[in-house]
Every structure is written in C-alpha cells, then in structure tokens.
CSV table of C-alpha atoms in Angstrom, one decimal:
chain,number,residue,atom,x,y,z
A,1,ARG,CA,-55.7,1.3,-31.1
A,2,GLU,CA,-54.9,-2.3,-29.6
A,3,LEU,CA,-56.2,-0.7,-26.3
A,4,LYS,CA,-59.1,0.3,-27.8
A,5,ASP,CA,-59.6,-3.2,-29.5
A,6,PHE,CA,-59.4,-5.0,-26.4
A,7,PHE,CA,-62.0,-2.9,-24.4
A,8,ASN,CA,-64.0,-2.4,-27.4
A,9,ALA,CA,-63.8,1.6,-27.0
A,10,SER,CA,-63.3,2.1,-30.8
A,11,SER,CA,-65.7,4.5,-32.2
A,12,LEU,CA,-68.4,4.1,-34.7
A,13,ASP,CA,-66.1,6.1,-37.8
A,14,GLU,CA,-63.2,4.5,-36.5
A,15,LYS,CA,-64.7,0.5,-37.1
A,16,LEU,CA,-65.9,1.9,-40.4
A,17,GLU,CA,-62.5,3.0,-41.6
A,18,ARG,CA,-61.0,-0.5,-40.2
A,19,MET,CA,-63.8,-2.6,-42.1
A,20,ARG,CA,-63.6,-0.8,-45.5
A,21,PRO,CA,-60.4,-2.4,-46.8
A,22,GLU,CA,-62.1,-5.8,-46.6
A,23,ALA,CA,-65.6,-5.1,-47.6
A,24,SER,CA,-67.5,-5.3,-50.6
A,25,ALA,CA,-68.4,-2.6,-52.9
A,26,GLY,CA,-71.4,-2.0,-51.9
A,27,ILE,CA,-70.6,-1.9,-48.3
A,28,GLN,CA,-68.1,0.5,-49.1
A,29,GLN,CA,-70.2,2.9,-51.1
A,30,GLY,CA,-72.5,2.4,-48.0
A,31,ILE,CA,-69.8,3.6,-45.4
A,32,ASP,CA,-68.7,6.4,-47.7
A,33,ALA,CA,-72.6,7.7,-48.3
A,34,PHE,CA,-72.9,7.6,-44.2
A,35,LEU,CA,-70.1,9.4,-43.3
A,36,GLY,CA,-70.5,11.7,-45.9
A,37,ALA,CA,-74.0,12.5,-44.4
A,38,LYS,CA,-73.2,12.2,-40.8
A,39,ARG,CA,-70.5,14.5,-41.4
A,40,GLY,CA,-72.7,17.3,-43.3
A,41,LEU,CA,-75.4,16.8,-40.2
A,42,GLY,CA,-75.3,20.4,-38.6
A,43,VAL,CA,-76.3,21.2,-34.8
A,44,GLY,CA,-79.5,22.9,-36.1
A,45,ALA,CA,-80.6,20.3,-39.0
A,46,ASP,CA,-84.4,19.6,-39.2
A,47,ALA,CA,-86.0,16.2,-39.5
A,48,SER,CA,-85.7,15.9,-43.0
A,49,GLN,CA,-82.4,15.6,-42.8
A,50,ILE,CA,-81.8,13.3,-39.7
A,51,ALA,CA,-84.8,10.9,-41.2
A,52,ASP,CA,-82.5,10.9,-44.9
A,53,LEU,CA,-79.0,10.0,-42.4
A,54,LEU,CA,-81.1,7.0,-40.6
A,55,THR,CA,-82.6,5.9,-44.2
A,56,ILE,CA,-78.5,5.9,-45.6
A,57,LEU,CA,-77.7,4.2,-41.8
A,58,THR,CA,-80.5,1.4,-41.7
A,59,ASP,CA,-79.6,0.9,-45.4
A,60,LEU,CA,-75.8,0.5,-44.2
A,61,ARG,CA,-76.8,-1.8,-41.6
A,62,THR,CA,-78.6,-3.9,-44.0
A,63,LYS,CA,-75.7,-5.0,-45.9
A,64,ILE,CA,-73.7,-5.7,-43.4
A,65,ILE,CA,-76.0,-7.9,-41.8
A,66,ASN,CA,-76.7,-9.6,-45.3
A,67,THR,CA,-72.8,-10.2,-45.1
A,68,LEU,CA,-72.7,-11.6,-42.2
A,69,GLN,CA,-75.5,-14.1,-42.7
A,70,ASP,CA,-74.1,-14.9,-46.2
A,71,ASN,CA,-70.3,-15.7,-44.7
A,72,PRO,CA,-70.6,-18.7,-42.6
A,73,VAL,CA,-68.6,-18.4,-39.5
A,74,GLY,CA,-64.9,-20.1,-39.5
A,75,GLY,CA,-61.9,-19.5,-41.9
A,76,SER,CA,-58.4,-17.7,-40.8
A,77,ASP,CA,-57.8,-15.4,-38.2
A,78,ALA,CA,-58.1,-12.6,-40.3
A,79,ASP,CA,-62.0,-13.5,-41.6
A,80,VAL,CA,-62.6,-13.9,-37.8
A,81,ALA,CA,-61.2,-10.6,-37.1
A,82,ASN,CA,-63.1,-9.0,-39.6
A,83,ARG,CA,-66.2,-10.6,-38.9
A,84,GLN,CA,-66.0,-9.5,-35.5
A,85,ILE,CA,-65.6,-5.8,-36.0
A,86,GLN,CA,-68.4,-6.0,-38.8
A,87,ARG,CA,-70.7,-7.2,-36.1
A,88,LEU,CA,-69.4,-4.8,-33.5
A,89,ALA,CA,-69.7,-1.9,-36.6
A,90,GLU,CA,-73.9,-2.8,-37.4
A,91,VAL,CA,-74.5,-3.0,-33.5
A,92,ASP,CA,-73.1,0.6,-32.8
A,93,LEU,CA,-75.2,1.4,-35.5
A,94,GLU,CA,-77.8,0.3,-34.1
A,95,LYS,CA,-77.0,2.4,-31.3
A,96,TYR,CA,-76.2,5.3,-33.3
A,97,ALA,CA,-80.0,4.8,-35.2
A,98,PHE,CA,-81.6,5.5,-31.1
A,99,VAL,CA,-79.9,9.0,-31.3
A,100,LEU,CA,-80.9,9.8,-34.3
A,101,LEU,CA,-84.7,9.0,-33.6
A,102,SER,CA,-84.2,10.6,-30.3
A,103,GLN,CA,-83.2,13.6,-32.9
A,104,VAL,CA,-86.3,13.8,-34.7
A,105,GLU,CA,-88.7,13.6,-31.9
A,106,ASN,CA,-87.0,16.6,-30.5
A,107,CYS,CA,-87.7,18.0,-33.3
A,108,ILE,CA,-91.4,17.2,-33.1
A,109,THR,CA,-91.8,18.8,-29.8
A,110,GLY,CA,-89.7,21.9,-30.7
A,111,ALA,CA,-92.3,22.5,-33.4
A,112,GLY,CA,-95.1,21.8,-30.8
A,113,GLY,CA,-96.6,18.9,-31.9
A,114,LEU,CA,-96.9,17.1,-35.6
A,115,GLY,CA,-100.4,19.1,-36.1
A,116,GLN,CA,-102.9,18.0,-38.7
A,117,GLY,CA,-101.1,20.1,-41.4
A,118,SER,CA,-97.5,19.4,-40.1
A,119,HIS,CA,-94.5,19.9,-42.7
A,120,LEU,CA,-93.0,16.7,-40.1
A,121,TRP,CA,-95.3,14.1,-41.3
A,122,GLY,CA,-93.0,12.4,-43.6
A,123,SER,CA,-90.1,13.0,-41.7
A,124,VAL,CA,-91.7,10.8,-39.0
A,125,LEU,CA,-93.3,8.5,-41.1
A,126,GLN,CA,-89.8,7.7,-42.6
A,127,ALA,CA,-88.1,7.5,-39.0
A,128,THR,CA,-90.4,5.2,-37.9
A,129,LEU,CA,-90.4,3.0,-41.1
A,130,MET,CA,-86.3,2.6,-40.7
A,131,ALA,CA,-87.1,2.1,-36.4
A,132,VAL,CA,-89.5,-0.9,-38.2
A,133,ARG,CA,-86.6,-1.9,-40.2
A,134,HIS,CA,-84.0,-2.0,-37.2
A,135,VAL,CA,-86.4,-4.2,-35.2
A,136,ALA,CA,-86.5,-7.1,-38.2
A,137,LEU,CA,-82.6,-7.1,-38.7
A,138,SER,CA,-82.8,-7.9,-34.6
A,139,ARG,CA,-84.7,-10.9,-36.6
A,140,TRP,CA,-87.7,-10.0,-34.2
A,141,ASP,CA,-91.2,-11.0,-36.3
A,142,ALA,CA,-90.0,-10.2,-39.5
A,143,VAL,CA,-93.3,-10.7,-41.5
A,144,GLU,CA,-95.2,-8.5,-39.7
A,145,CYS,CA,-92.3,-5.7,-39.1
A,146,ASP,CA,-92.1,-6.1,-43.4
A,147,ALA,CA,-96.2,-6.1,-43.4
A,148,ILE,CA,-95.6,-2.8,-41.2
A,149,CYS,CA,-92.7,-1.2,-43.8
A,150,ASN,CA,-94.8,-1.6,-46.9
A,151,ASP,CA,-97.9,0.5,-45.4
A,152,LEU,CA,-95.5,3.1,-44.0
A,153,GLN,CA,-93.8,3.5,-47.2
A,154,GLU,CA,-96.5,4.0,-48.7
A,155,LEU,CA,-97.9,6.7,-46.7
A,156,GLN,CA,-94.3,8.5,-46.8
A,157,GLU,CA,-94.3,8.5,-50.3
A,158,ARG,CA,-98.1,10.2,-50.1
A,159,ALA,CA,-96.5,12.6,-47.3
A,160,SER,CA,-93.3,13.2,-49.4
A,161,SER,CA,-95.6,14.3,-52.5
A,162,GLY,CA,-97.8,16.7,-50.5
A,163,HIS,CA,-100.9,14.3,-50.7
A,164,LEU,CA,-101.5,13.3,-47.6
A,165,THR,CA,-104.1,14.6,-45.3
A,166,ILE,CA,-104.8,14.2,-41.7
A,167,THR,CA,-109.1,15.3,-41.2
A,168,LYS,CA,-111.2,13.1,-39.2
A,169,GLY,CA,-112.8,9.9,-40.6
A,170,ASN,CA,-110.5,10.0,-43.9
A,171,ASP,CA,-108.3,7.2,-45.6
A,172,ASP,CA,-104.8,8.5,-44.1
A,173,SER,CA,-106.0,9.3,-41.3
A,174,LEU,CA,-107.4,5.3,-41.1
A,175,ARG,CA,-104.4,4.1,-42.5
A,176,ILE,CA,-102.0,5.8,-40.0
A,177,VAL,CA,-104.1,4.7,-37.1
A,178,ALA,CA,-103.8,1.2,-38.2
A,179,VAL,CA,-100.1,0.5,-39.1
A,180,MET,CA,-99.2,3.1,-36.1
A,181,GLU,CA,-100.7,0.4,-33.5
A,182,ARG,CA,-99.6,-2.2,-35.3
A,183,ALA,CA,-95.8,-1.1,-35.2
A,184,ARG,CA,-96.3,-0.1,-31.5
A,185,ARG,CA,-97.8,-3.8,-30.9
A,186,VAL,CA,-94.6,-5.0,-32.7
A,187,ALA,CA,-92.4,-3.0,-29.5
A,188,SER,CA,-94.8,-3.8,-27.0
A,189,MET,CA,-94.2,-7.2,-27.6
A,190,TYR,CA,-90.7,-7.1,-27.8
A,191,SER,CA,-90.3,-5.2,-24.8
A,192,ASP,CA,-92.8,-8.3,-22.8
A,193,ALA,CA,-90.2,-10.6,-24.8
A,194,MET,CA,-87.2,-8.9,-23.2
A,195,LEU,CA,-88.8,-8.5,-19.6
A,196,ASN,CA,-89.7,-12.1,-20.0
A,197,VAL,CA,-86.5,-13.5,-20.8
A,198,PHE,CA,-83.9,-11.4,-18.8
A,199,ASN,CA,-85.8,-10.0,-16.1
A,200,ASP,CA,-85.5,-12.5,-13.5
A,201,ARG,CA,-82.2,-13.8,-14.5
A,202,ALA,CA,-80.7,-10.2,-13.7
A,203,THR,CA,-82.5,-10.1,-10.5
A,204,SER,CA,-81.2,-13.0,-9.6
A,205,LEU,CA,-77.9,-12.0,-10.8
A,206,GLY,CA,-78.1,-8.7,-8.9
A,207,ALA,CA,-78.3,-10.3,-5.9
A,208,ALA,CA,-75.5,-12.5,-6.1
A,209,LEU,CA,-73.6,-9.6,-6.8
A,210,GLY,CA,-74.5,-7.3,-4.1
A,211,VAL,CA,-76.0,-5.2,-6.5
A,212,ASP,CA,-78.8,-3.0,-5.1
A,213,HIS,CA,-82.5,-4.7,-5.3
A,214,ARG,CA,-84.2,-1.6,-6.8
A,215,ALA,CA,-81.2,-0.9,-9.5
A,216,ALA,CA,-81.3,-4.8,-10.3
A,217,GLN,CA,-85.0,-5.0,-10.6
A,218,VAL,CA,-85.1,-1.9,-13.5
A,219,TYR,CA,-81.9,-3.0,-15.5
A,220,CYS,CA,-83.9,-4.9,-18.2
A,221,GLU,CA,-86.2,-2.1,-18.3
A,222,SER,CA,-83.6,0.3,-18.4
A,223,GLU,CA,-81.9,-1.9,-21.4
A,224,ILE,CA,-85.6,-1.3,-23.5
A,225,ARG,CA,-85.6,2.3,-23.3
A,226,ALA,CA,-81.5,2.6,-24.6
A,227,SER,CA,-83.2,0.7,-27.6
A,228,VAL,CA,-85.0,1.5,-31.1
A,229,VAL,CA,-88.1,-0.2,-29.6
A,230,PHE,CA,-88.2,2.6,-27.0
A,231,GLN,CA,-87.8,5.2,-29.4
A,232,LEU,CA,-90.4,3.3,-32.0
A,233,SER,CA,-93.3,2.7,-29.6
A,234,LYS,CA,-92.6,7.2,-28.4
A,235,MET,CA,-93.1,8.1,-32.7
A,236,CYS,CA,-96.1,6.2,-32.5
A,237,SER,CA,-97.6,7.7,-29.4
A,238,ALA,CA,-96.5,10.9,-30.9
A,239,ALA,CA,-98.6,10.2,-34.1
A,240,LEU,CA,-101.4,8.8,-32.5
A,241,LYS,CA,-101.9,11.7,-30.1
A,242,THR,CA,-102.5,13.7,-32.9
A,243,ILE,CA,-104.3,11.7,-35.0
A,244,ARG,CA,-106.5,11.3,-31.6
A,245,GLU,CA,-107.3,14.8,-31.3
A,246,ALA,CA,-107.8,15.3,-35.1
A,247,THR,CA,-110.7,13.1,-34.3
A,248,GLY,CA,-112.0,13.9,-31.2
A,249,SER,CA,-110.6,11.8,-29.3
A,250,VAL,CA,-107.7,12.2,-26.8
A,251,TRP,CA,-107.7,8.5,-25.4
A,252,ASP,CA,-105.6,6.1,-25.9
A,253,ALA,CA,-106.2,2.9,-24.1
A,254,LEU,CA,-102.8,0.9,-23.9
A,255,VAL,CA,-104.5,-1.9,-21.7
A,256,ALA,CA,-108.1,-2.2,-21.3
A,257,GLY,CA,-109.0,-4.2,-18.2
A,258,ASP,CA,-111.1,-3.5,-14.6
A,259,VAL,CA,-108.9,-2.3,-11.7
A,260,GLU,CA,-109.5,-1.0,-8.4
A,261,GLY,CA,-107.2,1.3,-6.1
A,262,LEU,CA,-107.0,4.4,-4.7
A,263,LEU,CA,-107.1,7.1,-7.3
A,264,VAL,CA,-104.3,9.5,-7.1
A,265,GLU,CA,-103.8,13.0,-8.6
A,266,VAL,CA,-100.3,13.8,-9.4
A,267,ASP,CA,-98.7,16.1,-11.6
A,268,ARG,CA,-95.1,13.9,-12.6
A,269,ILE,CA,-94.4,10.2,-11.6
A,270,GLU,CA,-91.3,11.0,-8.8
A,271,PRO,CA,-89.6,8.8,-6.3
A,272,GLY,CA,-91.1,10.7,-2.8
A,273,HIS,CA,-94.2,12.0,-4.8
A,274,LEU,CA,-96.6,9.0,-3.7
A,275,PRO,CA,-98.7,8.2,-1.1
A,276,SER,CA,-97.2,5.8,1.2
A,277,GLY,CA,-98.4,3.5,4.3
A,278,PRO,CA,-101.8,2.3,4.6
A,279,GLU,CA,-103.1,4.6,1.9
A,280,ALA,CA,-101.0,2.5,-0.6
A,281,ALA,CA,-101.5,-0.7,0.9
A,282,ASN,CA,-104.4,-1.6,-1.5
A,283,GLY,CA,-102.9,-0.6,-4.7
A,284,MET,CA,-103.1,3.0,-6.7
A,285,ILE,CA,-104.1,4.5,-9.9
A,286,LEU,CA,-102.8,7.4,-10.6
A,287,LEU,CA,-104.3,10.4,-12.7
A,288,VAL,CA,-101.0,11.9,-14.0
A,289,HIS,CA,-100.9,15.5,-15.4
A,290,ARG,CA,-97.4,15.4,-17.2
A,291,ALA,CA,-95.3,12.2,-18.6
A,292,ASP,CA,-92.6,11.8,-21.1
A,293,GLY,CA,-92.6,8.1,-21.2
A,294,ASP,CA,-88.8,8.5,-19.3
A,295,GLU,CA,-90.2,7.4,-15.6
A,296,GLU,CA,-89.8,4.4,-13.6
A,297,VAL,CA,-92.9,3.5,-11.9
A,298,SER,CA,-91.2,0.8,-10.2
A,299,ALA,CA,-89.1,3.0,-8.2
A,300,ALA,CA,-91.3,5.8,-7.3
A,301,GLY,CA,-92.8,4.0,-4.7
A,302,GLU,CA,-94.8,1.0,-3.3
A,303,GLY,CA,-98.5,0.8,-4.5
C-alpha cells in the first residue's frame, strides 16, 4: 500500500475505501451508492444504466469538492493526508466519468444512432447534463454551465416521461439544438483556453527535454481528448446531427468564414494519405468522407 501511495497507483475504489472512515455521512452514503452501482454494472449494460451510474458518480464528486472547499488547507498531518486522498479521489472520479461517457456514446453507435424516436434520448440528455456538471465542478464558466444544466434537466425529464418529440420545427427540437450548441461552445472555449495556456509551454519544455517535436505539439490536444470536455463535445455533435437530419439540414458549420486552398477529397484523415510537396504549399481544404473525432490533423501532414 505504501508503494502504491508513493506512486499514486491506488485504484479509484481503493481511494474511496480509504477516505470512508473520515468522511461525512453524506459522502459515505455516496461512496456506498457509487461502489454498489459500479459493481452491478454488467458487460452488456444499456445507456440508461450507465447514465444512472454517471449521475451517482457526479453527485459523489460534488459532495467531495464541496467538503474540500468548506475545509481550509492546513491542520494536522492526518488532516492534510485525508485532504490529499479526497482530492485524488475526486480527480479519479472525473477520469472515470470520461469512461462512462464513452460507453454511452458506444451505445449510440451500437444502436445505429439516436434517431427521431430513439429511446436513447433520455440517457443522452442525462449524460450530457452530467458532463456539463463536471465542467462546472472544474470551475469553468459555472454560471453558463448552470443555465445549460437547467435546460438539459427539463428536457431529460420530458424524455423520461415519454413526452419528448423530435420533429421539424417543434419546441423540443429547437430547445435541444439551442442547449447542445451552448454546451458545445463551452467545451470549445475550454479547449481553446487549455491550448492558449499550455500549448506553447509544452512545446518549449518538450524541445528542452529532447522530446519529439510532433509529440510535444500534440501533447495539450491529447490531454483535451482524454477529458470529459471532449466527450461532451462528441455527445453534443451526435445529438445535433440527429436534429439536423430531422429538420432537413445535414450541414453544421463549426466555424464560419472564407478559406482558400487546394480542394482534396480523402476517405479519412490519416498520416501519409494527404498530398505533399508543391500541391500542399498553399494549404488544402479537405473533403473527408469519414471522421470519428479522434484524428490528429497536425500529424496527418503539412498544409
């Protein structure tokens, strides 16, 4: 155990069990609820079960963070050690939330998409709500996140009661488009802020340590892709795609503007599959047939 503590190699379950004796009654109940639901989640769990576990996880992380904020730093060595294990536990809870969001997305893919009358809408709205709550817990634009959560909560309740309808021009469709675009903007702004703060520093530090230049360049982007924000963005895109198709508009402008360059048709964005040399000297505009959101554009080639 001492070696695990030294290298921070304890599992999430172990961290929660260790903090239980000194935790409040509310946190202890949250730990019991989370561990029980986690152990009961089978291999073939559906999106509803996964979203319910994500909700329990988010509630537990909220309680831990509130406790950390209410109790000032300092005290005895035991208090400091307990505070540290609480902080490590809430960080691991956020990491596990990423896994659960990915599993909800896999359920969407396995079902062939959301569809206008899909039973998955309730779970998707619930999972998106929890993802936004995690962003707020990380103290990013809490006011905007709270407003988004209120809208998502109402829509999720309508879906759970069977009253949510997705048709062209109806209120539910318009509200989902609005709230998903707001949530995706929050995710985009968070990602931009991360890149602005850490990208140049990571590149400089990588050069000083002799790290491969491309690896250093994509370090910050890889951290974003491993975060809840990335899954939030993908969840919003999946919902918006369904709404666009239902309303007859399948194109979604991510960034409006004018561009110039060589128009190139490719199947996927992969290293070695793009033109190079003089053709790419003035930049390229890619018409991509398939994309899953995990592509490393900067690593695919120049231009």
